[in-house]
Every structure is written in structure tokens, then in C-alpha cells.
Amino acid sequence: MSTAVSQIDEVKTTPWSGGRSPFNVEYGKIMMWFFLLSDAFTFSSLLISYGSLRFSASVWPAADKVFQSVPGVTDSGAPLVFVGIMTFILILSSVTMVLAVEAGHRNAKKEVIGWMIATVIGGFMFLGCQALEWSHLHHEGFWWGSTPALEELGKFFNEGGTEAARHMTAQEFANLFFTITGFHGFHVFTGVIINIIITVNVMLGTYEKRGSYLMVEKVGLYWHFVDLVWVFVFTFFYLV
């Protein structure tokens, strides 16, 4: 009688014997995941704070009345159009980053350069749009520690609420809006700078000599995280 044991029935004695271990990841990549996880906690705490104030208030600035301008085109009458353009630009930059990573897997240097440059341009365009939006809101009277005059404040609300309640919630809205979008914008700016550095290294042939474009993939993780966070920021401030 044969005593041979098939591989599937063999008792496993190693910590992981189910194929490729999920921990078999390059050190730098797993450290990036740890950083993104910690950063996710920071953004979560900010957005939860906003949500708590937003849904505990009896009255709150209406997104379709606050964000209805398209800088350089119209100051009103186009609710959420401009932020929709901003979101499209950022998501498109995430697509170009995916294409850069894919080109890196094929060691296609010229394609990596092209897609990375497109990603950088998308990042700068998003930051430019955000600067225009901030400038418009500041012109309207919103800023850290300040809101539009009481006689102007009513146009940013739906019906209901006292003047005191409107003033208080408008101040909370402004403080959190500029803090959270500013924090996100800082991440986008940081990502753009890192993307520029990586692009220069690609042009210099640094990763071609190493035989791997893993650094492009690592910065790609960060960029996709920034894009994902914006989806939540967009939902909380502009849609809810």
C-alpha cells in the first residue's frame, strides 16, 4: 500500500504555504501602505468632525448655493459645475498614473515619461482650480474666522434658522471647508512635487538602470490615495 501523500493533503509546517505570501511585498511599498493607512485616519477624523457638526445643526449652508460659480465665466447660476470639472481633472490624472505604472511594468521609458508628465499637468490644473475656488469664496466673505455679512448670508441657506444659527454654522462650515480642502490640497501639491522628481529620475534613466520602475508604482499608490480622499471630500462638502 502506497504511503505517498499528495501535496494538497500534506501537513503544512511553514507560516504561509498557500502560494505566494501576502507579506512577500517590497519593503518600500509596504511602508507606503502603512503611511497611507495612518493618513486615512487623519482625513477620517476631519471628515467625521465635519459630519458631526453638519448633521447636528438645524440649518447649514446649502452646497448648491455656495458653490454655483465658474471663475472667469459666471459668478452664479452654475451649481457644482466647477467642482465637477475639478473632480474630472483629478480622476483623469489618476488614469494617467495607472498608464504610467503599466508602462513601467513593460519598461517602456518614453511612455512612462509621457504619462507622468500628463499626471503632473493634471495635478497643477486641479490646484489651480482649487485656488480659483478659494479666491471666489474669500471674495464672497468666507474665510477662517469670518463669514459674509448677515444681510448677505441668507442667500447661502435654504429657508429656516435664525440669524445667529446661520452665522454660527456658516463659520463652522468655512473653518472646516478651508482646513480639510487645504489639507487635501497640500497632499496634492506634495504629490505633484514627488511626481516631478520621479519623472526627472525616469528621464535620467535611473530606474532603467535598476531594471525596475517600482518607484513609479509607489508614488502611484500615494496619488491614487489622494484621488480617493477627494471623492469623500467631494461627497461631504458638495453633495450632502
PDB file of C-alpha atoms in Angstrom:
ATOM      1  CA  MET A   1       0.000   0.000   0.000  1.00  0.00           C
ATOM      2  CA  SER A   2       1.422   3.366  -1.023  1.00  0.00           C
ATOM      3  CA  THR A   3       2.199   5.812   1.786  1.00  0.00           C
ATOM      4  CA  ALA A   4       2.673   8.778  -0.553  1.00  0.00           C
ATOM      5  CA  VAL A   5       0.776  11.919   0.447  1.00  0.00           C
ATOM      6  CA  SER A   6      -0.463  14.327  -2.173  1.00  0.00           C
ATOM      7  CA  GLN A   7       0.693  17.935  -1.969  1.00  0.00           C
ATOM      8  CA  ILE A   8      -2.807  19.148  -1.187  1.00  0.00           C
ATOM      9  CA  ASP A   9      -3.089  16.748   1.799  1.00  0.00           C
ATOM     10  CA  GLU A  10       0.404  17.345   3.144  1.00  0.00           C
ATOM     11  CA  VAL A  11       0.509  18.951   6.583  1.00  0.00           C
ATOM     12  CA  LYS A  12       1.896  22.455   6.239  1.00  0.00           C
ATOM     13  CA  THR A  13       4.560  23.456   8.716  1.00  0.00           C
ATOM     14  CA  THR A  14       5.546  26.896   7.398  1.00  0.00           C
ATOM     15  CA  PRO A  15       3.786  30.162   8.459  1.00  0.00           C
ATOM     16  CA  TRP A  16       2.374  30.580   4.951  1.00  0.00           C
ATOM     17  CA  SER A  17       2.093  27.783   2.413  1.00  0.00           C
ATOM     18  CA  GLY A  18      -0.885  28.842   0.367  1.00  0.00           C
ATOM     19  CA  GLY A  19       1.022  30.056  -2.671  1.00  0.00           C
ATOM     20  CA  ARG A  20       2.614  33.477  -2.716  1.00  0.00           C
ATOM     21  CA  SER A  21       2.637  35.032   0.744  1.00  0.00           C
ATOM     22  CA  PRO A  22       0.712  38.323   1.055  1.00  0.00           C
ATOM     23  CA  PHE A  23       3.661  39.597   3.100  1.00  0.00           C
ATOM     24  CA  ASN A  24       6.070  38.982   0.242  1.00  0.00           C
ATOM     25  CA  VAL A  25       5.999  42.670  -0.705  1.00  0.00           C
ATOM     26  CA  GLU A  26       8.891  45.023  -1.282  1.00  0.00           C
ATOM     27  CA  TYR A  27       9.758  46.952   1.897  1.00  0.00           C
ATOM     28  CA  GLY A  28       9.226  50.433   0.440  1.00  0.00           C
ATOM     29  CA  LYS A  29       5.791  49.520  -0.911  1.00  0.00           C
ATOM     30  CA  ILE A  30       4.514  48.128   2.370  1.00  0.00           C
ATOM     31  CA  MET A  31       5.840  51.209   4.193  1.00  0.00           C
ATOM     32  CA  MET A  32       3.854  53.356   1.757  1.00  0.00           C
ATOM     33  CA  TRP A  33       0.743  51.354   2.633  1.00  0.00           C
ATOM     34  CA  PHE A  34       1.396  51.964   6.347  1.00  0.00           C
ATOM     35  CA  PHE A  35       1.758  55.698   5.705  1.00  0.00           C
ATOM     36  CA  LEU A  36      -1.446  55.829   3.673  1.00  0.00           C
ATOM     37  CA  LEU A  37      -3.304  53.951   6.413  1.00  0.00           C
ATOM     38  CA  SER A  38      -2.183  56.473   9.036  1.00  0.00           C
ATOM     39  CA  ASP A  39      -3.088  59.352   6.726  1.00  0.00           C
ATOM     40  CA  ALA A  40      -6.516  57.824   6.162  1.00  0.00           C
ATOM     41  CA  PHE A  41      -7.135  58.050   9.919  1.00  0.00           C
ATOM     42  CA  THR A  42      -6.315  61.776   9.828  1.00  0.00           C
ATOM     43  CA  PHE A  43      -8.702  62.509   6.970  1.00  0.00           C
ATOM     44  CA  SER A  44     -11.352  60.313   8.568  1.00  0.00           C
ATOM     45  CA  SER A  45     -11.192  62.257  11.839  1.00  0.00           C
ATOM     46  CA  LEU A  46     -11.571  65.557   9.972  1.00  0.00           C
ATOM     47  CA  LEU A  47     -14.496  64.357   7.872  1.00  0.00           C
ATOM     48  CA  ILE A  48     -16.216  62.751  10.865  1.00  0.00           C
ATOM     49  CA  SER A  49     -15.888  66.061  12.710  1.00  0.00           C
ATOM     50  CA  TYR A  50     -17.486  67.845   9.777  1.00  0.00           C
ATOM     51  CA  GLY A  51     -20.261  65.270   9.535  1.00  0.00           C
ATOM     52  CA  SER A  52     -20.994  65.502  13.257  1.00  0.00           C
ATOM     53  CA  LEU A  53     -21.401  69.270  13.104  1.00  0.00           C
ATOM     54  CA  ARG A  54     -23.283  69.158   9.826  1.00  0.00           C
ATOM     55  CA  PHE A  55     -25.942  66.687  10.904  1.00  0.00           C
ATOM     56  CA  SER A  56     -26.357  68.039  14.424  1.00  0.00           C
ATOM     57  CA  ALA A  57     -27.119  71.542  13.137  1.00  0.00           C
ATOM     58  CA  SER A  58     -30.655  72.701  12.462  1.00  0.00           C
ATOM     59  CA  VAL A  59     -29.501  74.782   9.494  1.00  0.00           C
ATOM     60  CA  TRP A  60     -26.420  74.615   7.253  1.00  0.00           C
ATOM     61  CA  PRO A  61     -25.111  76.425   4.142  1.00  0.00           C
ATOM     62  CA  ALA A  62     -26.550  74.804   1.003  1.00  0.00           C
ATOM     63  CA  ALA A  63     -23.851  73.464  -1.325  1.00  0.00           C
ATOM     64  CA  ASP A  64     -25.785  74.337  -4.483  1.00  0.00           C
ATOM     65  CA  LYS A  65     -25.966  77.957  -3.300  1.00  0.00           C
ATOM     66  CA  VAL A  66     -22.401  78.306  -2.028  1.00  0.00           C
ATOM     67  CA  PHE A  67     -20.698  76.592  -4.971  1.00  0.00           C
ATOM     68  CA  GLN A  68     -22.517  77.986  -8.002  1.00  0.00           C
ATOM     69  CA  SER A  69     -19.784  79.978  -9.713  1.00  0.00           C
ATOM     70  CA  VAL A  70     -17.466  79.142 -12.588  1.00  0.00           C
ATOM     71  CA  PRO A  71     -14.491  81.518 -12.207  1.00  0.00           C
ATOM     72  CA  GLY A  72     -13.987  83.605 -15.313  1.00  0.00           C
ATOM     73  CA  VAL A  73     -17.386  82.606 -16.697  1.00  0.00           C
ATOM     74  CA  THR A  74     -20.143  83.319 -14.187  1.00  0.00           C
ATOM     75  CA  ASP A  75     -20.475  84.182 -10.509  1.00  0.00           C
ATOM     76  CA  SER A  76     -23.779  82.345 -10.107  1.00  0.00           C
ATOM     77  CA  GLY A  77     -26.271  80.069 -11.787  1.00  0.00           C
ATOM     78  CA  ALA A  78     -23.983  77.063 -12.308  1.00  0.00           C
ATOM     79  CA  PRO A  79     -24.198  74.997  -9.099  1.00  0.00           C
ATOM     80  CA  LEU A  80     -21.443  72.399  -8.673  1.00  0.00           C
ATOM     81  CA  VAL A  81     -20.285  72.724 -12.301  1.00  0.00           C
ATOM     82  CA  PHE A  82     -16.802  73.964 -11.434  1.00  0.00           C
ATOM     83  CA  VAL A  83     -16.162  71.356  -8.742  1.00  0.00           C
ATOM     84  CA  GLY A  84     -17.355  68.735 -11.223  1.00  0.00           C
ATOM     85  CA  ILE A  85     -14.634  69.898 -13.610  1.00  0.00           C
ATOM     86  CA  MET A  86     -12.076  69.771 -10.786  1.00  0.00           C
ATOM     87  CA  THR A  87     -13.108  66.224  -9.907  1.00  0.00           C
ATOM     88  CA  PHE A  88     -12.927  65.097 -13.536  1.00  0.00           C
ATOM     89  CA  ILE A  89      -9.391  66.515 -13.837  1.00  0.00           C
ATOM     90  CA  LEU A  90      -8.194  64.723 -10.706  1.00  0.00           C
ATOM     91  CA  ILE A  91      -9.753  61.393 -11.693  1.00  0.00           C
ATOM     92  CA  LEU A  92      -8.254  61.723 -15.178  1.00  0.00           C
ATOM     93  CA  SER A  93      -4.822  62.280 -13.598  1.00  0.00           C
ATOM     94  CA  SER A  94      -5.337  59.025 -11.712  1.00  0.00           C
ATOM     95  CA  VAL A  95      -5.946  57.269 -15.032  1.00  0.00           C
ATOM     96  CA  THR A  96      -2.710  58.663 -16.486  1.00  0.00           C
ATOM     97  CA  MET A  97      -0.873  57.444 -13.380  1.00  0.00           C
ATOM     98  CA  VAL A  98      -2.255  53.942 -13.935  1.00  0.00           C
ATOM     99  CA  LEU A  99      -0.970  54.082 -17.507  1.00  0.00           C
ATOM    100  CA  ALA A 100       2.451  55.248 -16.277  1.00  0.00           C
ATOM    101  CA  VAL A 101       2.675  52.303 -13.880  1.00  0.00           C
ATOM    102  CA  GLU A 102       1.580  49.891 -16.604  1.00  0.00           C
ATOM    103  CA  ALA A 103       4.201  51.294 -18.972  1.00  0.00           C
ATOM    104  CA  GLY A 104       6.786  50.861 -16.214  1.00  0.00           C
ATOM    105  CA  HIS A 105       5.934  47.169 -15.971  1.00  0.00           C
ATOM    106  CA  ARG A 106       6.832  46.916 -19.660  1.00  0.00           C
ATOM    107  CA  ASN A 107       9.997  49.026 -19.150  1.00  0.00           C
ATOM    108  CA  ALA A 108       8.647  51.469 -21.730  1.00  0.00           C
ATOM    109  CA  LYS A 109      10.629  54.529 -20.647  1.00  0.00           C
ATOM    110  CA  LYS A 110       9.194  57.031 -23.131  1.00  0.00           C
ATOM    111  CA  GLU A 111       5.622  56.082 -22.295  1.00  0.00           C
ATOM    112  CA  VAL A 112       6.318  56.371 -18.560  1.00  0.00           C
ATOM    113  CA  ILE A 113       7.686  59.880 -19.101  1.00  0.00           C
ATOM    114  CA  GLY A 114       4.682  60.922 -21.170  1.00  0.00           C
ATOM    115  CA  TRP A 115       2.079  59.630 -18.720  1.00  0.00           C
ATOM    116  CA  MET A 116       3.931  61.028 -15.701  1.00  0.00           C
ATOM    117  CA  ILE A 117       4.064  64.482 -17.326  1.00  0.00           C
ATOM    118  CA  ALA A 118       0.317  64.230 -18.013  1.00  0.00           C
ATOM    119  CA  THR A 119      -0.244  63.346 -14.340  1.00  0.00           C
ATOM    120  CA  VAL A 120       1.796  66.345 -13.188  1.00  0.00           C
ATOM    121  CA  ILE A 121      -0.163  68.648 -15.500  1.00  0.00           C
ATOM    122  CA  GLY A 122      -3.423  67.255 -14.125  1.00  0.00           C
ATOM    123  CA  GLY A 123      -2.236  67.899 -10.574  1.00  0.00           C
ATOM    124  CA  PHE A 124      -1.301  71.501 -11.337  1.00  0.00           C
ATOM    125  CA  MET A 125      -4.640  72.061 -13.086  1.00  0.00           C
ATOM    126  CA  PHE A 126      -6.527  70.775 -10.048  1.00  0.00           C
ATOM    127  CA  LEU A 127      -4.513  73.020  -7.715  1.00  0.00           C
ATOM    128  CA  GLY A 128      -5.149  75.994  -9.989  1.00  0.00           C
ATOM    129  CA  CYS A 129      -8.884  75.304  -9.947  1.00  0.00           C
ATOM    130  CA  GLN A 130      -8.839  74.993  -6.173  1.00  0.00           C
ATOM    131  CA  ALA A 131      -7.021  78.318  -5.866  1.00  0.00           C
ATOM    132  CA  LEU A 132      -9.705  79.958  -8.037  1.00  0.00           C
ATOM    133  CA  GLU A 133     -12.469  78.449  -5.913  1.00  0.00           C
ATOM    134  CA  TRP A 134     -10.828  79.611  -2.686  1.00  0.00           C
ATOM    135  CA  SER A 135     -10.357  83.092  -4.138  1.00  0.00           C
ATOM    136  CA  HIS A 136     -14.032  83.301  -5.097  1.00  0.00           C
ATOM    137  CA  LEU A 137     -15.244  82.141  -1.678  1.00  0.00           C
ATOM    138  CA  HIS A 138     -12.893  84.583   0.034  1.00  0.00           C
ATOM    139  CA  HIS A 139     -14.323  87.345  -2.157  1.00  0.00           C
ATOM    140  CA  GLU A 140     -17.813  86.271  -1.055  1.00  0.00           C
ATOM    141  CA  GLY A 141     -16.719  86.685   2.568  1.00  0.00           C
ATOM    142  CA  PHE A 142     -15.914  83.119   3.635  1.00  0.00           C
ATOM    143  CA  TRP A 143     -12.572  82.526   5.334  1.00  0.00           C
ATOM    144  CA  TRP A 144     -11.102  81.132   8.533  1.00  0.00           C
ATOM    145  CA  GLY A 145     -12.760  83.120  11.313  1.00  0.00           C
ATOM    146  CA  SER A 146     -15.022  85.177   9.039  1.00  0.00           C
ATOM    147  CA  THR A 147     -18.291  84.882   7.132  1.00  0.00           C
ATOM    148  CA  PRO A 148     -20.275  87.153   4.783  1.00  0.00           C
ATOM    149  CA  ALA A 149     -22.235  89.990   6.379  1.00  0.00           C
ATOM    150  CA  LEU A 150     -25.550  88.960   7.921  1.00  0.00           C
ATOM    151  CA  GLU A 151     -27.564  90.692   5.204  1.00  0.00           C
ATOM    152  CA  GLU A 152     -25.654  88.663   2.573  1.00  0.00           C
ATOM    153  CA  LEU A 153     -25.557  85.396   4.483  1.00  0.00           C
ATOM    154  CA  GLY A 154     -29.163  84.403   3.805  1.00  0.00           C
ATOM    155  CA  LYS A 155     -28.567  83.703   0.116  1.00  0.00           C
ATOM    156  CA  PHE A 156     -26.317  80.775   1.008  1.00  0.00           C
ATOM    157  CA  PHE A 157     -29.030  78.995   3.017  1.00  0.00           C
ATOM    158  CA  ASN A 158     -32.337  77.357   2.343  1.00  0.00           C
ATOM    159  CA  GLU A 159     -35.275  78.620   4.351  1.00  0.00           C
ATOM    160  CA  GLY A 160     -35.262  78.261   8.137  1.00  0.00           C
ATOM    161  CA  GLY A 161     -32.946  79.030  11.017  1.00  0.00           C
ATOM    162  CA  THR A 162     -32.273  82.187  12.969  1.00  0.00           C
ATOM    163  CA  GLU A 163     -29.604  84.711  12.024  1.00  0.00           C
ATOM    164  CA  ALA A 164     -27.499  83.597  14.981  1.00  0.00           C
ATOM    165  CA  ALA A 165     -27.736  79.936  13.929  1.00  0.00           C
ATOM    166  CA  ARG A 166     -26.873  80.789  10.335  1.00  0.00           C
ATOM    167  CA  HIS A 167     -23.870  82.849  11.381  1.00  0.00           C
ATOM    168  CA  MET A 168     -22.574  80.098  13.680  1.00  0.00           C
ATOM    169  CA  THR A 169     -22.974  77.266  11.170  1.00  0.00           C
ATOM    170  CA  ALA A 170     -21.547  79.382   8.330  1.00  0.00           C
ATOM    171  CA  GLN A 171     -18.448  79.932  10.457  1.00  0.00           C
ATOM    172  CA  GLU A 172     -18.151  76.209  11.225  1.00  0.00           C
ATOM    173  CA  PHE A 173     -18.617  75.423   7.535  1.00  0.00           C
ATOM    174  CA  ALA A 174     -15.941  77.918   6.451  1.00  0.00           C
ATOM    175  CA  ASN A 175     -13.395  76.788   9.047  1.00  0.00           C
ATOM    176  CA  LEU A 176     -13.774  73.114   8.189  1.00  0.00           C
ATOM    177  CA  PHE A 177     -14.006  73.655   4.431  1.00  0.00           C
ATOM    178  CA  PHE A 178     -10.747  75.585   4.194  1.00  0.00           C
ATOM    179  CA  THR A 179      -8.993  73.284   6.672  1.00  0.00           C
ATOM    180  CA  ILE A 180      -9.976  69.997   5.009  1.00  0.00           C
ATOM    181  CA  THR A 181      -9.676  71.098   1.376  1.00  0.00           C
ATOM    182  CA  GLY A 182      -6.447  72.897   2.254  1.00  0.00           C
ATOM    183  CA  PHE A 183      -5.051  69.752   3.877  1.00  0.00           C
ATOM    184  CA  HIS A 184      -6.051  67.750   0.812  1.00  0.00           C
ATOM    185  CA  GLY A 185      -4.594  70.407  -1.476  1.00  0.00           C
ATOM    186  CA  PHE A 186      -1.304  70.162   0.424  1.00  0.00           C
ATOM    187  CA  HIS A 187      -1.287  66.429  -0.287  1.00  0.00           C
ATOM    188  CA  VAL A 188      -1.936  67.075  -3.976  1.00  0.00           C
ATOM    189  CA  PHE A 189       0.887  69.644  -4.098  1.00  0.00           C
ATOM    190  CA  THR A 190       3.227  67.199  -2.338  1.00  0.00           C
ATOM    191  CA  GLY A 191       2.224  64.508  -4.810  1.00  0.00           C
ATOM    192  CA  VAL A 192       2.930  66.787  -7.763  1.00  0.00           C
ATOM    193  CA  ILE A 193       6.419  67.581  -6.431  1.00  0.00           C
ATOM    194  CA  ILE A 194       7.170  63.898  -5.876  1.00  0.00           C
ATOM    195  CA  ASN A 195       5.850  63.084  -9.354  1.00  0.00           C
ATOM    196  CA  ILE A 196       8.175  65.691 -10.845  1.00  0.00           C
ATOM    197  CA  ILE A 197      11.154  64.184  -9.009  1.00  0.00           C
ATOM    198  CA  ILE A 198      10.233  60.672 -10.174  1.00  0.00           C
ATOM    199  CA  THR A 199       9.741  61.919 -13.755  1.00  0.00           C
ATOM    200  CA  VAL A 200      13.193  63.512 -13.754  1.00  0.00           C
ATOM    201  CA  ASN A 201      14.689  60.249 -12.490  1.00  0.00           C
ATOM    202  CA  VAL A 202      12.917  58.372 -15.278  1.00  0.00           C
ATOM    203  CA  MET A 203      14.345  60.813 -17.830  1.00  0.00           C
ATOM    204  CA  LEU A 204      17.823  60.302 -16.377  1.00  0.00           C
ATOM    205  CA  GLY A 205      17.435  56.549 -16.760  1.00  0.00           C
ATOM    206  CA  THR A 206      17.724  55.822 -13.034  1.00  0.00           C
ATOM    207  CA  TYR A 207      15.040  53.142 -12.990  1.00  0.00           C
ATOM    208  CA  GLU A 208      16.009  51.792 -16.380  1.00  0.00           C
ATOM    209  CA  LYS A 209      19.457  51.033 -14.950  1.00  0.00           C
ATOM    210  CA  ARG A 210      17.879  49.358 -11.922  1.00  0.00           C
ATOM    211  CA  GLY A 211      15.728  47.246 -14.224  1.00  0.00           C
ATOM    212  CA  SER A 212      12.582  48.187 -12.308  1.00  0.00           C
ATOM    213  CA  TYR A 213      10.114  51.083 -12.253  1.00  0.00           C
ATOM    214  CA  LEU A 214       8.874  50.193  -8.773  1.00  0.00           C
ATOM    215  CA  MET A 215       9.263  53.809  -7.596  1.00  0.00           C
ATOM    216  CA  VAL A 216       6.633  54.851 -10.135  1.00  0.00           C
ATOM    217  CA  GLU A 217       4.283  52.284  -8.634  1.00  0.00           C
ATOM    218  CA  LYS A 218       4.960  53.532  -5.098  1.00  0.00           C
ATOM    219  CA  VAL A 219       4.206  57.157  -5.920  1.00  0.00           C
ATOM    220  CA  GLY A 220       1.204  55.886  -7.852  1.00  0.00           C
ATOM    221  CA  LEU A 221      -0.215  54.446  -4.625  1.00  0.00           C
ATOM    222  CA  TYR A 222       0.065  57.865  -2.996  1.00  0.00           C
ATOM    223  CA  TRP A 223      -1.563  59.594  -5.958  1.00  0.00           C
ATOM    224  CA  HIS A 224      -4.492  57.187  -6.055  1.00  0.00           C
ATOM    225  CA  PHE A 225      -4.967  57.698  -2.310  1.00  0.00           C
ATOM    226  CA  VAL A 226      -5.160  61.465  -2.834  1.00  0.00           C
ATOM    227  CA  ASP A 227      -7.766  60.934  -5.558  1.00  0.00           C
ATOM    228  CA  LEU A 228      -9.780  58.567  -3.367  1.00  0.00           C
ATOM    229  CA  VAL A 229      -9.784  61.042  -0.466  1.00  0.00           C
ATOM    230  CA  TRP A 230     -11.123  63.738  -2.792  1.00  0.00           C
ATOM    231  CA  VAL A 231     -14.134  61.518  -3.572  1.00  0.00           C
ATOM    232  CA  PHE A 232     -15.040  61.617   0.133  1.00  0.00           C
ATOM    233  CA  VAL A 233     -14.304  65.354   0.455  1.00  0.00           C
ATOM    234  CA  PHE A 234     -16.458  65.983  -2.620  1.00  0.00           C
ATOM    235  CA  THR A 235     -19.278  63.903  -1.172  1.00  0.00           C
ATOM    236  CA  PHE A 236     -19.231  65.554   2.265  1.00  0.00           C
ATOM    237  CA  PHE A 237     -18.932  69.191   1.182  1.00  0.00           C
ATOM    238  CA  TYR A 238     -20.602  69.352  -2.214  1.00  0.00           C
ATOM    239  CA  LEU A 239     -23.245  66.609  -2.309  1.00  0.00           C
ATOM    240  CA  VAL A 240     -24.507  66.046   1.242  1.00  0.00           C
TER     241      VAL A 240
END
